[in-house]
């Protein structure tokens, strides 16, 4: 097992869990009137988290495609709080905050799976398609 | 083999190709349309939250594309998608049905209503998985071949 890749995988999965928790907190703010600041605070924490994922990923010297996903994840993660902050000046831009959350989740999932594949952990469903880069199959 | 038999065989193969091909094309189109619907639906939440939109638009939009979920189940069968692909399509119908009900529970069971947002994420994940199973690139290659713009044996 590749130790650096194992750390990368652990951080990537933790980041994905953080995103899911963030989505649940958004639901709590919408439906049980939990203060939105809780969602906001975790959001800033995840902004730091995405940089950790990037650094841990780059430390494993991954293939070009994984680097591409890492860069996209980092960009998406860093603009996410900015989108929410744009609500006063550009509300229609801010409206992309939840859409970007979908992209962020997908990218975090892809990166976590690639990190797992790099680390040598047992195969996940669809791992073969990860390696040949074609996605899942019929 | 005589020329006549060869022509008949070619025509039969073309028929088989079309029968197997059109459901796959329809499945790919429906899967992409559903995914696009989910993204628009989530954007409408953003409009509601950040740009003072009407939450009724978000609610009503679910019925614009929601019918595609059961259609995907039917097409998954017709398109000869694997058992896993069919199971994903069925799961999509179930989660979508739950998704419509969850906000109505905000007064009686607010703890369950919270699941509206993570369930949306799950629906998005299933939609992405179905798009991947649609093998769009292959389907597109078939369309190009039928229209005479692609390689004959591609």
mmCIF file of C-alpha atoms in Angstrom:
data_model
loop_
_atom_site.group_PDB
_atom_site.id
_atom_site.type_symbol
_atom_site.label_atom_id
_atom_site.label_comp_id
_atom_site.label_asym_id
_atom_site.label_seq_id
_atom_site.Cartn_x
_atom_site.Cartn_y
_atom_site.Cartn_z
ATOM 1 C CA UNK A 1 0.000 0.000 0.000
ATOM 2 C CA UNK A 2 1.220 3.496 -0.888
ATOM 3 C CA UNK A 3 1.304 5.471 2.398
ATOM 4 C CA UNK A 4 1.061 8.935 0.849
ATOM 5 C CA UNK A 5 -1.815 7.836 -1.343
ATOM 6 C CA UNK A 6 -3.548 6.309 1.700
ATOM 7 C CA UNK A 7 -3.347 9.682 3.486
ATOM 8 C CA UNK A 8 -4.632 11.372 0.312
ATOM 9 C CA UNK A 9 -7.536 8.921 0.183
ATOM 10 C CA UNK A 10 -8.391 9.446 3.871
ATOM 11 C CA UNK A 11 -8.406 13.244 3.467
ATOM 12 C CA UNK A 12 -10.405 13.057 0.224
ATOM 13 C CA UNK A 13 -13.109 10.835 1.767
ATOM 14 C CA UNK A 14 -13.220 13.048 4.873
ATOM 15 C CA UNK A 15 -13.719 16.056 2.615
ATOM 16 C CA UNK A 16 -16.612 14.300 0.857
ATOM 17 C CA UNK A 17 -18.187 13.522 4.242
ATOM 18 C CA UNK A 18 -17.780 17.211 5.113
ATOM 19 C CA UNK A 19 -19.660 18.221 1.965
ATOM 20 C CA UNK A 20 -22.508 15.830 2.761
ATOM 21 C CA UNK A 21 -22.658 17.199 6.331
ATOM 22 C CA UNK A 22 -22.760 20.695 4.841
ATOM 23 C CA UNK A 23 -25.731 19.748 2.644
ATOM 24 C CA UNK A 24 -27.551 18.289 5.664
ATOM 25 C CA UNK A 25 -26.889 21.523 7.581
ATOM 26 C CA UNK A 26 -28.387 23.486 4.671
ATOM 27 C CA UNK A 27 -31.471 21.265 4.953
ATOM 28 C CA UNK A 28 -31.600 21.912 8.690
ATOM 29 C CA UNK A 29 -31.434 25.676 8.098
ATOM 30 C CA UNK A 30 -34.242 25.421 5.540
ATOM 31 C CA UNK A 31 -36.560 23.098 7.435
ATOM 32 C CA UNK A 32 -35.838 23.428 11.189
ATOM 33 C CA UNK A 33 -34.525 26.982 11.113
ATOM 34 C CA UNK A 34 -31.038 26.172 12.276
ATOM 35 C CA UNK A 35 -28.943 29.330 12.049
ATOM 36 C CA UNK A 36 -27.341 29.646 8.610
ATOM 37 C CA UNK A 37 -24.077 30.663 10.314
ATOM 38 C CA UNK A 38 -23.444 26.975 11.201
ATOM 39 C CA UNK A 39 -23.537 26.121 7.488
ATOM 40 C CA UNK A 40 -21.361 29.162 6.784
ATOM 41 C CA UNK A 41 -18.721 28.283 9.399
ATOM 42 C CA UNK A 42 -18.349 24.712 8.157
ATOM 43 C CA UNK A 43 -18.161 26.127 4.638
ATOM 44 C CA UNK A 44 -15.069 28.155 5.491
ATOM 45 C CA UNK A 45 -13.584 25.054 7.137
ATOM 46 C CA UNK A 46 -14.155 23.108 3.937
ATOM 47 C CA UNK A 47 -12.406 25.910 2.052
ATOM 48 C CA UNK A 48 -9.267 24.988 3.995
ATOM 49 C CA UNK A 49 -10.040 21.306 3.596
ATOM 50 C CA UNK A 50 -9.973 21.476 -0.179
ATOM 51 C CA UNK A 51 -6.426 22.879 -0.040
ATOM 52 C CA UNK A 52 -5.420 19.910 2.119
ATOM 53 C CA UNK A 53 -6.904 17.552 -0.471
ATOM 54 C CA UNK A 54 -4.935 19.347 -3.189
ATOM 55 C CA UNK A 55 -1.630 19.206 -1.279
ATOM 56 C CA UNK A 56 -2.112 15.578 -0.238
ATOM 57 C CA UNK A 57 -3.004 14.715 -3.823
ATOM 58 C CA UNK A 58 -0.037 16.475 -5.391
ATOM 59 C CA UNK A 59 2.279 14.780 -2.875
ATOM 60 C CA UNK A 60 1.377 11.425 -4.429
ATOM 61 C CA UNK A 61 2.536 12.632 -7.896
ATOM 62 C CA UNK A 62 -0.688 11.495 -9.539
ATOM 63 C CA UNK A 63 -1.404 11.111 -13.247
ATOM 64 C CA UNK A 64 -2.433 14.132 -15.338
ATOM 65 C CA UNK A 65 -6.121 13.316 -15.250
ATOM 66 C CA UNK A 66 -6.151 13.165 -11.436
ATOM 67 C CA UNK A 67 -4.275 16.481 -11.315
ATOM 68 C CA UNK A 68 -6.989 17.918 -13.566
ATOM 69 C CA UNK A 69 -9.726 16.712 -11.227
ATOM 70 C CA UNK A 70 -7.787 18.066 -8.219
ATOM 71 C CA UNK A 71 -7.441 21.503 -9.799
ATOM 72 C CA UNK A 72 -11.144 21.549 -10.737
ATOM 73 C CA UNK A 73 -12.093 20.461 -7.195
ATOM 74 C CA UNK A 74 -9.929 23.166 -5.646
ATOM 75 C CA UNK A 75 -11.319 25.869 -7.927
ATOM 76 C CA UNK A 76 -14.884 24.751 -7.273
ATOM 77 C CA UNK A 77 -14.238 24.547 -3.500
ATOM 78 C CA UNK A 78 -12.654 27.983 -3.313
ATOM 79 C CA UNK A 79 -15.350 29.807 -5.276
ATOM 80 C CA UNK A 80 -18.166 28.177 -3.278
ATOM 81 C CA UNK A 81 -18.047 30.620 -0.307
ATOM 82 C CA UNK A 82 -17.483 33.517 -2.723
ATOM 83 C CA UNK A 83 -20.700 32.639 -4.552
ATOM 84 C CA UNK A 84 -22.668 32.816 -1.311
ATOM 85 C CA UNK A 85 -21.022 36.152 -0.455
ATOM 86 C CA UNK A 86 -22.069 37.573 -3.835
ATOM 87 C CA UNK A 87 -25.727 37.590 -2.816
ATOM 88 C CA UNK A 88 -25.841 41.369 -2.272
ATOM 89 C CA UNK A 89 -23.968 42.507 -5.373
ATOM 90 C CA UNK A 90 -24.897 39.772 -7.850
ATOM 91 C CA UNK A 91 -27.797 37.639 -6.620
ATOM 92 C CA UNK A 92 -28.079 35.682 -9.891
ATOM 93 C CA UNK A 93 -24.415 34.717 -9.628
ATOM 94 C CA UNK A 94 -24.988 33.726 -5.994
ATOM 95 C CA UNK A 95 -27.835 31.480 -7.183
ATOM 96 C CA UNK A 96 -25.160 29.159 -8.593
ATOM 97 C CA UNK A 97 -24.029 28.362 -5.011
ATOM 98 C CA UNK A 98 -26.148 25.167 -4.791
ATOM 99 C CA UNK A 99 -25.347 24.214 -8.415
ATOM 100 C CA UNK A 100 -21.637 24.509 -7.646
ATOM 101 C CA UNK A 101 -22.295 22.316 -4.600
ATOM 102 C CA UNK A 102 -23.404 19.558 -6.985
ATOM 103 C CA UNK A 103 -20.238 19.955 -9.062
ATOM 104 C CA UNK A 104 -18.150 19.991 -5.896
ATOM 105 C CA UNK A 105 -19.753 16.788 -4.647
ATOM 106 C CA UNK A 106 -19.186 15.020 -7.965
ATOM 107 C CA UNK A 107 -15.557 16.151 -8.140
ATOM 108 C CA UNK A 108 -14.930 15.157 -4.500
ATOM 109 C CA UNK A 109 -16.401 11.703 -5.234
ATOM 110 C CA UNK A 110 -14.237 11.246 -8.331
ATOM 111 C CA UNK A 111 -11.087 12.400 -6.514
ATOM 112 C CA UNK A 112 -11.806 10.175 -3.488
ATOM 113 C CA UNK A 113 -12.242 7.137 -5.752
ATOM 114 C CA UNK A 114 -9.081 7.880 -7.685
ATOM 115 C CA UNK A 115 -7.195 8.385 -4.410
ATOM 116 C CA UNK A 116 -8.484 5.018 -3.183
ATOM 117 C CA UNK A 117 -7.354 3.380 -6.412
ATOM 118 C CA UNK A 118 -3.903 4.982 -6.056
ATOM 119 C CA UNK A 119 -3.555 3.818 -2.466
ATOM 120 C CA UNK A 120 -4.041 0.166 -3.343
ATOM 121 C CA UNK A 121 -7.087 -0.309 -1.138
ATOM 122 C CA UNK A 122 -9.464 -3.092 -2.226
ATOM 123 C CA UNK A 123 -11.370 -2.313 -5.414
ATOM 124 C CA UNK A 124 -14.499 -0.186 -5.261
ATOM 125 C CA UNK A 125 -17.379 -0.833 -7.640
ATOM 126 C CA UNK A 126 -16.393 0.567 -11.031
ATOM 127 C CA UNK A 127 -12.689 0.761 -10.185
ATOM 128 C CA UNK A 128 -11.744 -0.902 -13.449
ATOM 129 C CA UNK A 129 -13.474 1.871 -15.328
ATOM 130 C CA UNK A 130 -11.621 4.425 -13.208
ATOM 131 C CA UNK A 131 -8.370 3.028 -14.397
ATOM 132 C CA UNK A 132 -9.257 3.047 -18.059
ATOM 133 C CA UNK A 133 -10.911 6.421 -17.627
ATOM 134 C CA UNK A 134 -14.145 5.499 -19.343
ATOM 135 C CA UNK A 135 -16.551 5.674 -16.413
ATOM 136 C CA UNK A 136 -19.056 2.995 -15.517
ATOM 137 C CA UNK A 137 -20.346 0.449 -17.963
ATOM 138 C CA UNK A 138 -23.706 -0.933 -19.000
ATOM 139 C CA UNK B 1 -22.841 -16.966 -50.217
ATOM 140 C CA UNK B 2 -24.728 -15.439 -53.161
ATOM 141 C CA UNK B 3 -25.077 -11.694 -53.614
ATOM 142 C CA UNK B 4 -28.807 -11.925 -52.867
ATOM 143 C CA UNK B 5 -28.297 -13.720 -49.572
ATOM 144 C CA UNK B 6 -25.539 -11.267 -48.634
ATOM 145 C CA UNK B 7 -27.913 -8.333 -49.257
ATOM 146 C CA UNK B 8 -30.619 -9.996 -47.153
ATOM 147 C CA UNK B 9 -28.151 -10.628 -44.338
ATOM 148 C CA UNK B 10 -26.941 -7.023 -44.446
ATOM 149 C CA UNK B 11 -30.527 -5.751 -44.320
ATOM 150 C CA UNK B 12 -31.293 -8.063 -41.364
ATOM 151 C CA UNK B 13 -28.215 -6.829 -39.469
ATOM 152 C CA UNK B 14 -29.205 -3.227 -40.127
ATOM 153 C CA UNK B 15 -32.681 -3.953 -38.715
ATOM 154 C CA UNK B 16 -31.200 -5.560 -35.583
ATOM 155 C CA UNK B 17 -28.863 -2.592 -35.210
ATOM 156 C CA UNK B 18 -31.767 -0.165 -35.355
ATOM 157 C CA UNK B 19 -33.954 -2.083 -32.904
ATOM 158 C CA UNK B 20 -31.110 -2.346 -30.384
ATOM 159 C CA UNK B 21 -29.918 1.173 -31.099
ATOM 160 C CA UNK B 22 -32.976 3.408 -30.761
ATOM 161 C CA UNK B 23 -33.860 2.425 -27.177
ATOM 162 C CA UNK B 24 -30.247 3.063 -26.244
ATOM 163 C CA UNK B 25 -30.387 6.488 -27.871
ATOM 164 C CA UNK B 26 -33.667 7.252 -26.089
ATOM 165 C CA UNK B 27 -32.163 6.068 -22.785
ATOM 166 C CA UNK B 28 -29.136 8.340 -23.273
ATOM 167 C CA UNK B 29 -31.313 11.344 -24.176
ATOM 168 C CA UNK B 30 -33.652 10.732 -21.209
ATOM 169 C CA UNK B 31 -30.743 10.281 -18.785
ATOM 170 C CA UNK B 32 -29.104 13.528 -19.920
ATOM 171 C CA UNK B 33 -32.444 15.377 -19.842
ATOM 172 C CA UNK B 34 -33.117 14.159 -16.296
ATOM 173 C CA UNK B 35 -29.645 15.236 -15.146
ATOM 174 C CA UNK B 36 -30.175 18.659 -16.738
ATOM 175 C CA UNK B 37 -33.537 18.854 -14.948
ATOM 176 C CA UNK B 38 -31.891 18.183 -11.581
ATOM 177 C CA UNK B 39 -29.286 20.898 -12.201
ATOM 178 C CA UNK B 40 -31.965 23.442 -13.209
ATOM 179 C CA UNK B 41 -34.037 22.421 -10.183
ATOM 180 C CA UNK B 42 -31.085 23.111 -7.878
ATOM 181 C CA UNK B 43 -30.425 26.434 -9.631
ATOM 182 C CA UNK B 44 -34.049 27.386 -8.916
ATOM 183 C CA UNK B 45 -33.367 26.788 -5.200
ATOM 184 C CA UNK B 46 -30.459 29.207 -5.540
ATOM 185 C CA UNK B 47 -32.729 31.770 -7.208
ATOM 186 C CA UNK B 48 -35.223 31.314 -4.377
ATOM 187 C CA UNK B 49 -32.579 31.673 -1.641
ATOM 188 C CA UNK B 50 -30.328 34.351 -3.100
ATOM 189 C CA UNK B 51 -32.339 36.309 -5.654
ATOM 190 C CA UNK B 52 -35.743 36.440 -3.987
ATOM 191 C CA UNK B 53 -37.403 33.966 -6.342
ATOM 192 C CA UNK B 54 -40.683 32.178 -5.769
ATOM 193 C CA UNK B 55 -40.249 28.762 -4.110
ATOM 194 C CA UNK B 56 -43.329 27.600 -6.022
ATOM 195 C CA UNK B 57 -41.283 27.616 -9.241
ATOM 196 C CA UNK B 58 -38.808 25.145 -7.705
ATOM 197 C CA UNK B 59 -41.672 22.958 -6.507
ATOM 198 C CA UNK B 60 -43.563 22.995 -9.805
ATOM 199 C CA UNK B 61 -40.449 22.366 -11.887
ATOM 200 C CA UNK B 62 -40.142 18.902 -10.328
ATOM 201 C CA UNK B 63 -43.231 17.894 -12.302
ATOM 202 C CA UNK B 64 -41.729 19.184 -15.564
ATOM 203 C CA UNK B 65 -39.000 16.540 -15.678
ATOM 204 C CA UNK B 66 -39.947 14.082 -12.899
ATOM 205 C CA UNK B 67 -41.873 11.868 -15.341
ATOM 206 C CA UNK B 68 -38.537 10.990 -16.932
ATOM 207 C CA UNK B 69 -37.637 8.855 -13.890
ATOM 208 C CA UNK B 70 -40.216 6.076 -14.588
ATOM 209 C CA UNK B 71 -39.547 6.450 -18.328
ATOM 210 C CA UNK B 72 -35.868 5.693 -17.603
ATOM 211 C CA UNK B 73 -36.911 2.434 -15.918
ATOM 212 C CA UNK B 74 -38.847 1.397 -19.028
ATOM 213 C CA UNK B 75 -36.067 2.470 -21.368
ATOM 214 C CA UNK B 76 -33.450 0.694 -19.228
ATOM 215 C CA UNK B 77 -35.340 -2.534 -19.938
ATOM 216 C CA UNK B 78 -35.761 -1.808 -23.646
ATOM 217 C CA UNK B 79 -32.168 -0.643 -24.069
ATOM 218 C CA UNK B 80 -30.861 -3.870 -22.565
ATOM 219 C CA UNK B 81 -29.075 -2.032 -19.753
ATOM 220 C CA UNK B 82 -27.409 -4.295 -17.158
ATOM 221 C CA UNK B 83 -29.225 -5.345 -13.990
ATOM 222 C CA UNK B 84 -27.265 -2.747 -12.033
ATOM 223 C CA UNK B 85 -28.325 -0.012 -14.437
ATOM 224 C CA UNK B 86 -31.970 -1.069 -14.141
ATOM 225 C CA UNK B 87 -31.657 -1.127 -10.321
ATOM 226 C CA UNK B 88 -30.270 2.417 -10.409
ATOM 227 C CA UNK B 89 -33.225 3.556 -12.537
ATOM 228 C CA UNK B 90 -35.682 1.978 -10.068
ATOM 229 C CA UNK B 91 -33.816 3.572 -7.139
ATOM 230 C CA UNK B 92 -34.119 6.928 -8.917
ATOM 231 C CA UNK B 93 -37.916 6.576 -9.088
ATOM 232 C CA UNK B 94 -38.057 5.687 -5.379
ATOM 233 C CA UNK B 95 -35.801 8.556 -4.278
ATOM 234 C CA UNK B 96 -37.631 11.030 -6.515
ATOM 235 C CA UNK B 97 -40.984 10.000 -5.033
ATOM 236 C CA UNK B 98 -39.557 10.423 -1.516
ATOM 237 C CA UNK B 99 -38.077 13.793 -2.521
ATOM 238 C CA UNK B 100 -41.498 15.166 -3.459
ATOM 239 C CA UNK B 101 -42.956 14.072 -0.103
ATOM 240 C CA UNK B 102 -40.134 15.239 2.218
ATOM 241 C CA UNK B 103 -40.880 19.011 2.198
ATOM 242 C CA UNK B 104 -44.515 18.309 3.108
ATOM 243 C CA UNK B 105 -43.252 16.811 6.385
ATOM 244 C CA UNK B 106 -41.677 20.061 7.597
ATOM 245 C CA UNK B 107 -44.438 20.668 10.150
ATOM 246 C CA UNK B 108 -45.102 17.118 11.338
ATOM 247 C CA UNK B 109 -41.624 15.559 11.042
ATOM 248 C CA UNK B 110 -39.065 18.352 10.545
ATOM 249 C CA UNK B 111 -36.223 15.914 11.242
ATOM 250 C CA UNK B 112 -37.234 13.948 8.147
ATOM 251 C CA UNK B 113 -37.814 17.068 6.033
ATOM 252 C CA UNK B 114 -34.119 17.925 6.522
ATOM 253 C CA UNK B 115 -33.334 14.904 4.341
ATOM 254 C CA UNK B 116 -34.722 16.810 1.329
ATOM 255 C CA UNK B 117 -31.258 18.277 0.623
ATOM 256 C CA UNK B 118 -29.074 15.142 0.999
ATOM 257 C CA UNK B 119 -31.707 13.186 -0.936
ATOM 258 C CA UNK B 120 -31.316 15.732 -3.751
ATOM 259 C CA UNK B 121 -27.617 14.918 -3.729
ATOM 260 C CA UNK B 122 -28.411 11.204 -3.948
ATOM 261 C CA UNK B 123 -30.766 11.830 -6.893
ATOM 262 C CA UNK B 124 -28.016 13.817 -8.621
ATOM 263 C CA UNK B 125 -25.554 10.949 -8.007
ATOM 264 C CA UNK B 126 -27.985 8.410 -9.496
ATOM 265 C CA UNK B 127 -28.622 10.658 -12.499
ATOM 266 C CA UNK B 128 -24.862 10.914 -13.120
ATOM 267 C CA UNK B 129 -24.503 7.123 -12.793
ATOM 268 C CA UNK B 130 -27.295 6.597 -15.344
ATOM 269 C CA UNK B 131 -25.707 9.063 -17.766
ATOM 270 C CA UNK B 132 -22.459 7.106 -17.463
ATOM 271 C CA UNK B 133 -24.331 3.887 -18.187
ATOM 272 C CA UNK B 134 -25.924 5.457 -21.251
ATOM 273 C CA UNK B 135 -22.512 5.283 -22.979
ATOM 274 C CA UNK B 136 -23.315 8.475 -24.837
ATOM 275 C CA UNK B 137 -20.153 8.420 -26.957
ATOM 276 C CA UNK B 138 -21.043 4.988 -28.351
ATOM 277 C CA UNK B 139 -24.663 5.971 -28.936
ATOM 278 C CA UNK B 140 -23.543 9.148 -30.704
ATOM 279 C CA UNK B 141 -21.209 7.103 -32.913
ATOM 280 C CA UNK B 142 -24.180 4.905 -33.852
ATOM 281 C CA UNK B 143 -26.286 7.940 -34.719
ATOM 282 C CA UNK B 144 -23.506 9.266 -36.939
ATOM 283 C CA UNK B 145 -23.210 5.880 -38.629
ATOM 284 C CA UNK B 146 -26.948 5.738 -39.316
ATOM 285 C CA UNK B 147 -26.918 9.232 -40.715
ATOM 286 C CA UNK B 148 -24.072 8.201 -43.034
ATOM 287 C CA UNK B 149 -21.516 10.614 -41.566
ATOM 288 C CA UNK B 150 -19.473 8.112 -39.592
ATOM 289 C CA UNK B 151 -17.353 5.070 -40.399
ATOM 290 C CA UNK B 152 -19.424 2.177 -41.778
ATOM 291 C CA UNK B 153 -17.930 -0.390 -39.461
ATOM 292 C CA UNK B 154 -17.194 2.076 -36.563
#
